[in-house]
Tab-separated table of C-alpha atoms in Angstrom:
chain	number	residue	atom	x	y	z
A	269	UNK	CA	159.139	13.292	68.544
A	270	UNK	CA	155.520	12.861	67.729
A	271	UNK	CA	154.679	9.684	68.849
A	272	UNK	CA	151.204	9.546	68.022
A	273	UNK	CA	152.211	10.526	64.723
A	274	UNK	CA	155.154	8.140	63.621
A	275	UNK	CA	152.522	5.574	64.917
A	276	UNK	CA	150.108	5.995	62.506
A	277	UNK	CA	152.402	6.158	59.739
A	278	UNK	CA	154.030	3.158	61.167
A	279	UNK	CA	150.618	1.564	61.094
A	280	UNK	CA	150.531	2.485	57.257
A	281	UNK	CA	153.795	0.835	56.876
A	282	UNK	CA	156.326	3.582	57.014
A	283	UNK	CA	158.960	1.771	58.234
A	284	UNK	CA	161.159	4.977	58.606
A	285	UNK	CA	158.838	5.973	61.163
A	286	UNK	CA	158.873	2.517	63.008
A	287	UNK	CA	162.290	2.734	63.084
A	288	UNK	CA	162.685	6.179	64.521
A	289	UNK	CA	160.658	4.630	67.453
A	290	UNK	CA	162.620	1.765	67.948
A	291	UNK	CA	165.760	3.906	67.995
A	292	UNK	CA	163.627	6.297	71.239
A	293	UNK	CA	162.916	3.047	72.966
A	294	UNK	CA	165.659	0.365	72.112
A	295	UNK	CA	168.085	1.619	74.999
A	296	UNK	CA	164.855	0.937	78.048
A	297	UNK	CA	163.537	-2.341	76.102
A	298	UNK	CA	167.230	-4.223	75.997
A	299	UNK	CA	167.699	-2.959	79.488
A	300	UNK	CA	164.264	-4.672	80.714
A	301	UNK	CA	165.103	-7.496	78.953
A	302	UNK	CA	168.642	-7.694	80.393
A	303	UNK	CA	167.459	-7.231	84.128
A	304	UNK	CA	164.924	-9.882	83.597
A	305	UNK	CA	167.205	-12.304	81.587
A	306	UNK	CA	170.588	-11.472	83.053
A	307	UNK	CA	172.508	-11.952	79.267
A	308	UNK	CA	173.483	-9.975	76.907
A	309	UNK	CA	173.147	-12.226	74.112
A	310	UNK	CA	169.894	-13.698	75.069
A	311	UNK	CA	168.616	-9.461	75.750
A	312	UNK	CA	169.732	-8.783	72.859
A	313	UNK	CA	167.839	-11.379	70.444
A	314	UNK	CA	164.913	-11.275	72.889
A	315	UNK	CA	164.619	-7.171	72.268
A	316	UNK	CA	165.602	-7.816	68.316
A	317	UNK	CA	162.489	-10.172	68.281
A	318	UNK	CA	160.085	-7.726	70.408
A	319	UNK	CA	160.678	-5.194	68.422
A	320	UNK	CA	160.154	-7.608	64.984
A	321	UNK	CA	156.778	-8.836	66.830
A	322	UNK	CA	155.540	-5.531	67.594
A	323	UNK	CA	156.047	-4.251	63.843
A	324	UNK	CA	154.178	-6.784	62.669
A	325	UNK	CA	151.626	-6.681	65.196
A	326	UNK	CA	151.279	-2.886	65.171
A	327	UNK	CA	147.715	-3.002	64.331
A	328	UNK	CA	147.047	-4.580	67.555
A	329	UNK	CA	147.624	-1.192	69.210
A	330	UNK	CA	144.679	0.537	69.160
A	331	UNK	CA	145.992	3.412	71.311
A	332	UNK	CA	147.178	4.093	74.945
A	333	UNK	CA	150.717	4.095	76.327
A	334	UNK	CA	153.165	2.920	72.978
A	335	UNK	CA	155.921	3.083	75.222
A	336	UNK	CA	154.037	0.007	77.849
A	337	UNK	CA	152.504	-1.944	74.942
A	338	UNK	CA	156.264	-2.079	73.587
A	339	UNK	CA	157.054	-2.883	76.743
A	340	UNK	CA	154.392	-6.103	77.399
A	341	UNK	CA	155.813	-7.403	74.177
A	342	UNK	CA	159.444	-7.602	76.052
A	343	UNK	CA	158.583	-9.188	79.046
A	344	UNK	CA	156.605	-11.359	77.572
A	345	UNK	CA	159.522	-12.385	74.986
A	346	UNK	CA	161.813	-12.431	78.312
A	347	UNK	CA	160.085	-14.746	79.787
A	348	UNK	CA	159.303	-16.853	77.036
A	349	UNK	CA	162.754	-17.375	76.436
A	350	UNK	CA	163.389	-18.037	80.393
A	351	UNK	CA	161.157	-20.655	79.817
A	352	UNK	CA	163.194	-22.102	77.107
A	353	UNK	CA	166.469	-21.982	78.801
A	354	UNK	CA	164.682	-23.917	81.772
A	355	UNK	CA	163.674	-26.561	79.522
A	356	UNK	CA	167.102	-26.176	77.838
A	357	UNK	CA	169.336	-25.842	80.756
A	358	UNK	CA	172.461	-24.740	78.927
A	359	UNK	CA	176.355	-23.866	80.919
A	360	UNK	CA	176.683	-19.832	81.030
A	361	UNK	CA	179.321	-18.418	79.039
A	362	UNK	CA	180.547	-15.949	81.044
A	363	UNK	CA	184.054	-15.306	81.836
A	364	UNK	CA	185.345	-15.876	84.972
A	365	UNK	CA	188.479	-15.235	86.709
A	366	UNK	CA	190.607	-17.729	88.603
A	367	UNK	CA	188.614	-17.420	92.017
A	368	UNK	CA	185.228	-18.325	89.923
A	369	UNK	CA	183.728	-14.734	90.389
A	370	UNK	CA	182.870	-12.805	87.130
A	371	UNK	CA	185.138	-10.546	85.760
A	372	UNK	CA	184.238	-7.037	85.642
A	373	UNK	CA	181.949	-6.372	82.802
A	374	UNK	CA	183.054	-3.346	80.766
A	375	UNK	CA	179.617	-3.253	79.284
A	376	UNK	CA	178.457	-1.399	82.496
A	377	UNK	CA	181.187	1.476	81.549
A	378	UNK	CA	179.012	3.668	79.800
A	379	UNK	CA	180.363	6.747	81.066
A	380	UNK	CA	183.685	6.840	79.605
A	381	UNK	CA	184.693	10.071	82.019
A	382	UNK	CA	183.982	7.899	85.166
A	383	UNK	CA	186.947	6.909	87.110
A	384	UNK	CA	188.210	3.908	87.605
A	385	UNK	CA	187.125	3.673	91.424
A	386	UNK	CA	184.041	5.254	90.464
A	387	UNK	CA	183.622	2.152	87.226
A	388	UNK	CA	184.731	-0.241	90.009
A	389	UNK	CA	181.678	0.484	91.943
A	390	UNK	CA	179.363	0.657	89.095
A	391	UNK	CA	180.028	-2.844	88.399
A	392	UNK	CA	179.921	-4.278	91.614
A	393	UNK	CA	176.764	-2.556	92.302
A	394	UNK	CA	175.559	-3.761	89.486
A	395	UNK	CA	176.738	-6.964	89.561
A	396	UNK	CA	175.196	-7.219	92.963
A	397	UNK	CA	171.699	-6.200	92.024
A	398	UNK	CA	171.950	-8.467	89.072
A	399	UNK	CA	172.758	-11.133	91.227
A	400	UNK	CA	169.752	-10.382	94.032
A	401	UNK	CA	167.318	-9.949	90.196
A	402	UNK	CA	167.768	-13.440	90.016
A	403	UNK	CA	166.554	-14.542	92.545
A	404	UNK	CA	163.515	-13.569	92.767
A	405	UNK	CA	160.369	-14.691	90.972
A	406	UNK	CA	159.291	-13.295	87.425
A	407	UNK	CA	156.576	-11.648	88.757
A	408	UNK	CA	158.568	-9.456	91.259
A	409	UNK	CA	161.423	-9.372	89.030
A	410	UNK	CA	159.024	-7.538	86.677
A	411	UNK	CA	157.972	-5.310	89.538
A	412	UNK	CA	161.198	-3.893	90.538
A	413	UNK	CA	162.743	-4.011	87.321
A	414	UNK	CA	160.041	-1.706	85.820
A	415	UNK	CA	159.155	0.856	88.591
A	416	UNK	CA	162.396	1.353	90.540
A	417	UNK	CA	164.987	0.653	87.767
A	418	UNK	CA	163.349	1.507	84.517
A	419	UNK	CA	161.471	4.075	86.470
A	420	UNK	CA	158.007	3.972	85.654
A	421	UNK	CA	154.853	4.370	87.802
A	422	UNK	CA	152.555	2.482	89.053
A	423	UNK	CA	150.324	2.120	86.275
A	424	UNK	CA	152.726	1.912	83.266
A	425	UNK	CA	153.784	-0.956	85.398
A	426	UNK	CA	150.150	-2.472	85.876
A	427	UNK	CA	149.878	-2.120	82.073
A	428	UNK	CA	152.872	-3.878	81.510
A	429	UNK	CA	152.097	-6.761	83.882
A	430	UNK	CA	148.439	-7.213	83.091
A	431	UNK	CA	148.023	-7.122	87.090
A	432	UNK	CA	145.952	-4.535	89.111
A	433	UNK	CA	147.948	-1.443	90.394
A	434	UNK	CA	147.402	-3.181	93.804
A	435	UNK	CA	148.998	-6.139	92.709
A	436	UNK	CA	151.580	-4.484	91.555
A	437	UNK	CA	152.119	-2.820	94.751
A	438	UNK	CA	152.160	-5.177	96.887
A	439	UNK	CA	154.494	-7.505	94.444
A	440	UNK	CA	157.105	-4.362	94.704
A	441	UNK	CA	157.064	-4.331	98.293
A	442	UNK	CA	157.950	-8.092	98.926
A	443	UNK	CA	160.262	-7.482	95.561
A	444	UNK	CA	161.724	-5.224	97.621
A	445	UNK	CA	162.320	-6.596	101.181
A	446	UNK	CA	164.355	-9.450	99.313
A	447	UNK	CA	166.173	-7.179	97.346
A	448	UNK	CA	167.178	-5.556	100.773
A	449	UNK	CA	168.240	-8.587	102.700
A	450	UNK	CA	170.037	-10.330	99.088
A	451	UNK	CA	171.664	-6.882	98.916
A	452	UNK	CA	172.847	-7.467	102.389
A	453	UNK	CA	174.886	-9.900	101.482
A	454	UNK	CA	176.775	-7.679	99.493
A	455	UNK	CA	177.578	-5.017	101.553
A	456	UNK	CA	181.715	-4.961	101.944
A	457	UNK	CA	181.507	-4.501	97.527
A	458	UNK	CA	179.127	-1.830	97.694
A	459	UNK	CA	179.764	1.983	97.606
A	460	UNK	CA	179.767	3.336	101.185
A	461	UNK	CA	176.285	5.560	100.281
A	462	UNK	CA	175.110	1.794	99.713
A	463	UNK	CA	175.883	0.207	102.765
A	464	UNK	CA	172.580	-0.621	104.632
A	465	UNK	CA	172.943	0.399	108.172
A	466	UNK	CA	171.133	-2.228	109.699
A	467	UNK	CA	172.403	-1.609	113.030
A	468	UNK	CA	170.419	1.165	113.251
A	469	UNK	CA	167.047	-0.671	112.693
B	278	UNK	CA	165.050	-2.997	118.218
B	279	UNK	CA	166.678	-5.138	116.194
B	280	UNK	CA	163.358	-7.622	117.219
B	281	UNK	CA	161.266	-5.128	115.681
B	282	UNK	CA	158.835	-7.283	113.155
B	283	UNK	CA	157.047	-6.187	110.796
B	284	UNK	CA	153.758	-7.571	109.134
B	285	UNK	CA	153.653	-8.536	105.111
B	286	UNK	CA	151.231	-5.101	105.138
B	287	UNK	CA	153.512	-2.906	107.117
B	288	UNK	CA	156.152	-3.530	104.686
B	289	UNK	CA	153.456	-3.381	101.826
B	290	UNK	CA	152.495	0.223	103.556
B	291	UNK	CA	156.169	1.481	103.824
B	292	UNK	CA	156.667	0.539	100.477
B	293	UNK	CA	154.260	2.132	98.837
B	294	UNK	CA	154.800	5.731	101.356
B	295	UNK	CA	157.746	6.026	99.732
B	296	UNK	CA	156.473	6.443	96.227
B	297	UNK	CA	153.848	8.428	97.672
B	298	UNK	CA	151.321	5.938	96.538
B	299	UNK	CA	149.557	6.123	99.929
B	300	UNK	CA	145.393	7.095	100.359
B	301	UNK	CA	145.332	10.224	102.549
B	302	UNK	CA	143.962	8.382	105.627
B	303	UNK	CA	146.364	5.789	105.489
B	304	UNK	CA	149.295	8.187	104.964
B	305	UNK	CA	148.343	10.209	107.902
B	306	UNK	CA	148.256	7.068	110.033
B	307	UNK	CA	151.462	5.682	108.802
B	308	UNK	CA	153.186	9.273	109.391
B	309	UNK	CA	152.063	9.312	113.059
B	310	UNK	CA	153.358	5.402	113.498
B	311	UNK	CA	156.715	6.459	112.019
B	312	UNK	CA	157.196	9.241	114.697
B	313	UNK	CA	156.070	7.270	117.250
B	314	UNK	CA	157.730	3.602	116.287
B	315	UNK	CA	161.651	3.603	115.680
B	316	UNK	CA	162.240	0.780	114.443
B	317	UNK	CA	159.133	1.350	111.612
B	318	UNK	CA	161.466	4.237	110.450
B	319	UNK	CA	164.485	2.272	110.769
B	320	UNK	CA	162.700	-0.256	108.277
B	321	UNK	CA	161.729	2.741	105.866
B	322	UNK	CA	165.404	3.979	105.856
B	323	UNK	CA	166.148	0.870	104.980
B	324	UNK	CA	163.625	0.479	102.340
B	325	UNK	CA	164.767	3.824	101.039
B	326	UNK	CA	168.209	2.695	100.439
B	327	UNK	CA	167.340	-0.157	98.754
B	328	UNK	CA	165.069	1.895	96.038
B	329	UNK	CA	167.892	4.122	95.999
B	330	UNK	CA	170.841	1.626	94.993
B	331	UNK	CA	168.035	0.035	92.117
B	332	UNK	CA	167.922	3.552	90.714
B	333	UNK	CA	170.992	3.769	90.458
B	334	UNK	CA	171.998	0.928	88.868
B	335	UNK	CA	173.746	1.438	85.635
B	336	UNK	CA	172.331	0.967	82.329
B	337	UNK	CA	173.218	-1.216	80.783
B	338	UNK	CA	174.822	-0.463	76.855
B	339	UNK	CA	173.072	-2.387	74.432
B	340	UNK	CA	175.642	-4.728	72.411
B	341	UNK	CA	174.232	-3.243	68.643
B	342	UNK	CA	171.058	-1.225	67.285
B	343	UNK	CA	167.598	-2.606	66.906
B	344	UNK	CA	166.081	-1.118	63.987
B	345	UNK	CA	164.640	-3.247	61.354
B	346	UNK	CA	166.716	-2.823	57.585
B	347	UNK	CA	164.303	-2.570	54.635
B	348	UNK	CA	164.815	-6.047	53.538
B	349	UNK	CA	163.724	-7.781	56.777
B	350	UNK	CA	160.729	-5.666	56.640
B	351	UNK	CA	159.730	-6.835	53.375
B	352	UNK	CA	159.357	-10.374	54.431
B	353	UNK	CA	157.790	-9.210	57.265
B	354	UNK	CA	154.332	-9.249	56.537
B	355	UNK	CA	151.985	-8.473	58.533
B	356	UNK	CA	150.404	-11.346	60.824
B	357	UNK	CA	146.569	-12.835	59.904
B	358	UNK	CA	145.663	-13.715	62.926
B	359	UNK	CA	142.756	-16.534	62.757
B	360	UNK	CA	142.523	-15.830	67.050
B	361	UNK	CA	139.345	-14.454	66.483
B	362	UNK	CA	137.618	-16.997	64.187
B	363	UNK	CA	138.924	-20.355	67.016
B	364	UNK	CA	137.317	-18.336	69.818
B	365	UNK	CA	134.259	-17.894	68.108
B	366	UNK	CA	134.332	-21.603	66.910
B	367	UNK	CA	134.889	-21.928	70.910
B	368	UNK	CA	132.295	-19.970	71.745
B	369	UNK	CA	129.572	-21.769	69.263
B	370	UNK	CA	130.801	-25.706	70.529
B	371	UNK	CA	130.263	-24.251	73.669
B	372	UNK	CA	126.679	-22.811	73.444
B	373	UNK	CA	125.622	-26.041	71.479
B	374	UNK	CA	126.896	-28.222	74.012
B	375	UNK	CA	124.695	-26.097	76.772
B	376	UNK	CA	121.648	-26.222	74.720
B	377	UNK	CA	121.910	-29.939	74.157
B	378	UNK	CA	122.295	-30.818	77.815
B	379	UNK	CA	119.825	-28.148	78.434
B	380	UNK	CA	117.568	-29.681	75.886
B	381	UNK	CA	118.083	-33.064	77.199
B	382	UNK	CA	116.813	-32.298	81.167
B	383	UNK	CA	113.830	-30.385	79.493
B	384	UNK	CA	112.672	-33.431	77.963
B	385	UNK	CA	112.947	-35.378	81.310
B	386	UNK	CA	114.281	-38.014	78.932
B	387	UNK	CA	115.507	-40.783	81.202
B	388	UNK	CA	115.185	-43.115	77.985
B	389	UNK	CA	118.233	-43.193	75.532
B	390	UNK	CA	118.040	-40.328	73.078
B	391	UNK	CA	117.091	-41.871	69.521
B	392	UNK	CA	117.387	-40.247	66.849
B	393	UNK	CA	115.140	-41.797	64.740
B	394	UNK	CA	114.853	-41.891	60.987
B	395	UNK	CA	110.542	-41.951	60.410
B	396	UNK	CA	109.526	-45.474	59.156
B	397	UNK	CA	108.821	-44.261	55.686
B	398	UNK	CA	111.501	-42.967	54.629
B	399	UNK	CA	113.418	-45.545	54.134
B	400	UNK	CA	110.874	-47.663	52.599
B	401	UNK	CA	110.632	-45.287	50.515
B	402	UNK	CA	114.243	-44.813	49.488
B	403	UNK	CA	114.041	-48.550	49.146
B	404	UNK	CA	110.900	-48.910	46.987
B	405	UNK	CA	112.635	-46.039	44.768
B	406	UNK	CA	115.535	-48.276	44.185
B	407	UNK	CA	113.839	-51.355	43.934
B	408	UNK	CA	111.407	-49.790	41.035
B	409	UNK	CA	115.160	-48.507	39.216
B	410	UNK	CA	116.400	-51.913	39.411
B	411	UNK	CA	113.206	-53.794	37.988
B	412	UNK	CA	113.135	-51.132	35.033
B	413	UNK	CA	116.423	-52.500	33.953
B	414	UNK	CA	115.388	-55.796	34.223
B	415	UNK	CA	111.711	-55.603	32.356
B	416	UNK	CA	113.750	-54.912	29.342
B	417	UNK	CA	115.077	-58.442	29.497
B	418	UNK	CA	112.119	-59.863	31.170
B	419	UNK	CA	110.346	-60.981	27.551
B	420	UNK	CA	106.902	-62.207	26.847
B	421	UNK	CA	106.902	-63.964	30.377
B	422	UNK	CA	106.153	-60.518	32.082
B	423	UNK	CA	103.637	-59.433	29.806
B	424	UNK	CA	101.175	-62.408	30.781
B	425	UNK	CA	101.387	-61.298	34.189
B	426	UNK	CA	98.526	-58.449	35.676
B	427	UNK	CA	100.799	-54.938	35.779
B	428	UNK	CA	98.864	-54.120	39.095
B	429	UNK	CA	100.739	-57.469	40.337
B	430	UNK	CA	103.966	-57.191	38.149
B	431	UNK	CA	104.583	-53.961	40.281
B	432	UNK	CA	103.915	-55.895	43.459
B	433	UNK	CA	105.772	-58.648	42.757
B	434	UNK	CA	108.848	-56.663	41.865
B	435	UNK	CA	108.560	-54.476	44.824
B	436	UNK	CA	108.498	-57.374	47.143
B	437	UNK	CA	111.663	-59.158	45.250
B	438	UNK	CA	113.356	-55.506	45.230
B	439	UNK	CA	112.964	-55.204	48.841
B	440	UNK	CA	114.613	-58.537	49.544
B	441	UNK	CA	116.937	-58.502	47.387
B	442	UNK	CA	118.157	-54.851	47.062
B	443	UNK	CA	121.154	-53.324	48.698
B	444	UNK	CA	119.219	-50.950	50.273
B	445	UNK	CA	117.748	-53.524	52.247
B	446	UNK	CA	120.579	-53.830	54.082
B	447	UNK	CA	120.765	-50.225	55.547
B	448	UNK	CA	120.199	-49.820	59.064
B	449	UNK	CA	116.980	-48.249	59.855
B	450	UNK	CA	117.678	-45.986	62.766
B	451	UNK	CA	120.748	-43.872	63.773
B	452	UNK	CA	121.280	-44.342	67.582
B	453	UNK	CA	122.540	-41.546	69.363
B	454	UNK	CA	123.212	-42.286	73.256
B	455	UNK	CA	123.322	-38.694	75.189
B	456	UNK	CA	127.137	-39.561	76.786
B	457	UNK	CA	128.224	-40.301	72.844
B	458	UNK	CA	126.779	-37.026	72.170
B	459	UNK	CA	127.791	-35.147	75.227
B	460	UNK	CA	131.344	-36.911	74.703
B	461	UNK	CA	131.314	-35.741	70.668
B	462	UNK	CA	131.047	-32.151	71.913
B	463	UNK	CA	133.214	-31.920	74.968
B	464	UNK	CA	135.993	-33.135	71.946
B	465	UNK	CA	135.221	-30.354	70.034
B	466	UNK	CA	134.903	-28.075	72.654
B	467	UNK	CA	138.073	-28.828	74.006
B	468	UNK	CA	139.577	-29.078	70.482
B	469	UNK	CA	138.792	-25.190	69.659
B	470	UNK	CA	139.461	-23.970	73.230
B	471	UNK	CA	143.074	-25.845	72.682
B	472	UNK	CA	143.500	-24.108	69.216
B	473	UNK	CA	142.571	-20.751	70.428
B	474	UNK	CA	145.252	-20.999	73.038
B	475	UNK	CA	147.716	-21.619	71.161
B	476	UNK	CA	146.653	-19.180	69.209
B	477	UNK	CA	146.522	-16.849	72.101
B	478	UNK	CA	149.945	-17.782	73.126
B	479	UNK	CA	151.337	-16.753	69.936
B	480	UNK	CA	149.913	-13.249	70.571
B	481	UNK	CA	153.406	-10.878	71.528
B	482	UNK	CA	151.505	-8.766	73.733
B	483	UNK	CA	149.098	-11.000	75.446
C-alpha cells in the first residue's frame, strides 16, 4: 500500500482511496478505542466517528506519521465520549452470569483454531487486563494502551499524546507498576506463563 | 527481599531498560545495579511479565467495518474552519488592550481619560442645523423679516436656533473612564479567546 499516495488522492477527494486506508487501520483504531473505553458499542461509534472526522479534516494533515494523526483523532474521540458517559452516568449492559461476573466474551475468539482451554485463557487474560485498563488514569491508560498493547514506540506514542517522549516514559512506567500489582489480583485466572512470581522479588 | 523499595525513578529506569530506551551511561549503570542488587532484578522480571501479558492480550474483533459508503461522503463536506480568523480576532483584542494600558502609564495620566469632542465642533454641527431650520422658516417669515438688518437676521436666528434646536440638547463630551475602557476590552478579549476555544475543541486532532 502506498500510503503517501492514497493520501493525496484522499486529500483530492478520492474516497476509494480513503477507504482503502480505513480498511489498513480500522482493526488498531477500534482496538485503541476499546482498551481506552472498555465497550464495544461505544468503540465502535467512537472509531466510526474518528474515522468520519479525519475524512473531513484530511487537509489538516500536512504530512508525518498518517497512521498517529489517525490515531490522535481516536483518543481524543475516546475520551471525549468518557467524558460524556461521566456526565451521563448510564447502567452497563453487559451480561452477567448468576455470580455477577461477566460472561465470557466470544468477541475475544478470534482465532477460531484455538482450543477451548487455550479461548478460556484468552478471555480471562483479557478480561483481567481490561479490568486493571480501567483503573488507571487516561493519561496512563493512553500510555500502555499504545506502546505495549498496540505496540508502538516511543515517539508514535508522544505524537499521539501531544506529551514529550519523556513524559511518555515516565507515564508508562507508573502505567505499568499498577498494571503489575492490579494484575496481581488476578493471578489464580491467569495462564501459568502469567503468574507473577512475586515470591521471588 | 521482599522489603526491597524502589524509588518512582528506579521503576521509571527499569521501565524504560526494557524497551531499550535507556542513554548509554545510564544503561551501563543500571546493568551493573542489576547484577549487583537482587531484588532490582526481581522488580525487572516482574516488570517484564507484566509487558509481556499486555502484548499478549488479544485483539479485540471489531463488531462491523468502518469505511465510509458514497452517500455519507457526499454530505460530508469538508469542514471551514473559522479557528484561524477567532485567534487572530484574539490576538488583535489582545494587542489593543496592551497598547491602551501601555498608552495610558505613558501619559502619567492620573486624571480620568476624556475623550473629548473639540469645542467647535459641535457648535458647529449646531449652527449648521440651526441655519437649516431658519431657512424653512424665512419662507413663512413675511415682510416682518425683511425690515430687519440681514447681518442681525442671521444673528438673531442663530441665537434662537441654538436654544431652541434639538441639537442643543446633545451632550458635549464623551467620557471615557480608563476601568470602563480597560473593562470594554477584557470583554472582548475574553469573548474571542472563549470562541476560539471552542473552536479549538471542535478540532478532532487537537
Amino acid at each position: 500500500m502506498d500510503e503517501i499516495a492514497l493520501i493525496q488522492a484522499a486529500q483530492q477527494g478520492d474516497l476509494d482511496a480513503f477507504n482503502r486506508l480505513v480498511l489498513h487501520y480500522q482493526d488498531m483504531a477500534f482496538n485503541v478505542a476499546y482498551r481506552l473505553l472498555g465497550e464495544d458499542a461505544s468503540a465502535a461509534d467512537a472509531t466510526q466517528e474518528a474515522f468520519i472526522a479525519a475524512y473531513r479534516h484530511l487537509d489538516r494533515f500536512r504530512g508525518g506519521s498518517f497512521k498517529a494523526w489517525l490515531l490522535r483523532i481516536v483518543v481524543n474521540g475516546s475520551y471525549d465520549e468518557l467524558r460524556r458517559q461521566k456526565r451521563r452516568p448510564q447502567t452497563e449492559l453487559e451480561p452477567e452470569n448468576l455470580e455477577g461476573e461477566d460472561n465470557a466474551e466470544p468477541a475475544w475468539l478470534a482465532d477460531p483454531g484455538a482450543g477451548p482451554q487455550e479461548l478460556s485463557e484468552r478471555a480471562e487474560l483479557a478480561a483481567a487486563i481490561q479490568r486493571c485498563l480501567k483503573e488507571l488514569d487516561d493519561d496512563f491508560r493512553s500510555a500502555v494502551v499504545l506502546v505495549d498493547v498496540q505496540g508502538l514506540d516511543y515517539s508514535e506514542a508522544a505524537q499521539i499524546m501531544k506529551r514529550p517522549v519523556g513524559t511518555v516514559k515516565s507515564r508508562l512506567a507508573r502505567a505499568r507498576t499498577r498494571m503489575q500489582s492490579c494484575l496481581q489480583g488476578f493471578a489464580e485466572l491467569l495462564p501459568d506463563r502469567f503468574r507473577l512470581k512475586t515470591e521471588e522479588a | 527481599m521482599t522489603n526491597y523499595k524502589l524509588s518512582p525513578r528506579d521503576w521509571e529506569a527499569l521501565s524504560a531498560y526494557l524497551d531499550g530506551a535507556l542513554d548509554g551511561p545510564d544503561q551501563a549503570r543500571l546493568h551493573t545495579r542489576l547484577t549487583n542488587e537482587t531484588g532490582l532484578n526481581a522488580a525487572l522480571r516482574q516488570l517484564e511479565q507484566t509487558r509481556s501479558m499486555l502484548r499478549a492480550a488479544p485483539q479485540r474483533r471489531r463488531p462491523r467495518g468502518f469505511t465510509i459508503p458514497a452517500a455519507l461522503a457526499a454530505k460530508l463536506r469538508p469542514a471551514t474552519s473559522s479557528f484561524g480568523l477567532w485567534r487572530l480576532v484574539s490576538a488583535a483584542a489582545s494587542v489593543l488592550l496592551v497598547a491602551v494600558m501601555a498608552g495610558q502609564f505613558l501619559d502619567g495620566a492620573a486624571a480620568p481619560m476624556m475623550a473629548t469632542m473639540s469645542e467647535e465642533a459641535p457648535q458647529a454641527f449646531m449652527l449648521e442645523m440651526a441655519v437649516e431650520e431658519s431657512a424653512t422658516a424665512e419662507d413663512t417669515a413675511g415682510a416682518a423679516a425683511s425690515e430687519i438688518v440681514p447681518e442681525e437676521a442671521d444673528l438673531a436666528m442663530e441665537d434662537e436656533a441654538l436654544r431652541s434646536s434639538p441639537a442643543s440638547k446633545m451632550p458635549t463630551q464623551i467620557t471615557l473612564s480608563p476601568e470602563q475602557l480597560v473593562w470594554g476590552l477584557v470583554v472582548v478579549v475574553a469573548f474571542s479567546s472563549w470562541m476560539a476555544w471552542q473552536q479549538w475543541r471542535k478540532l478532532p486532532d487537537r
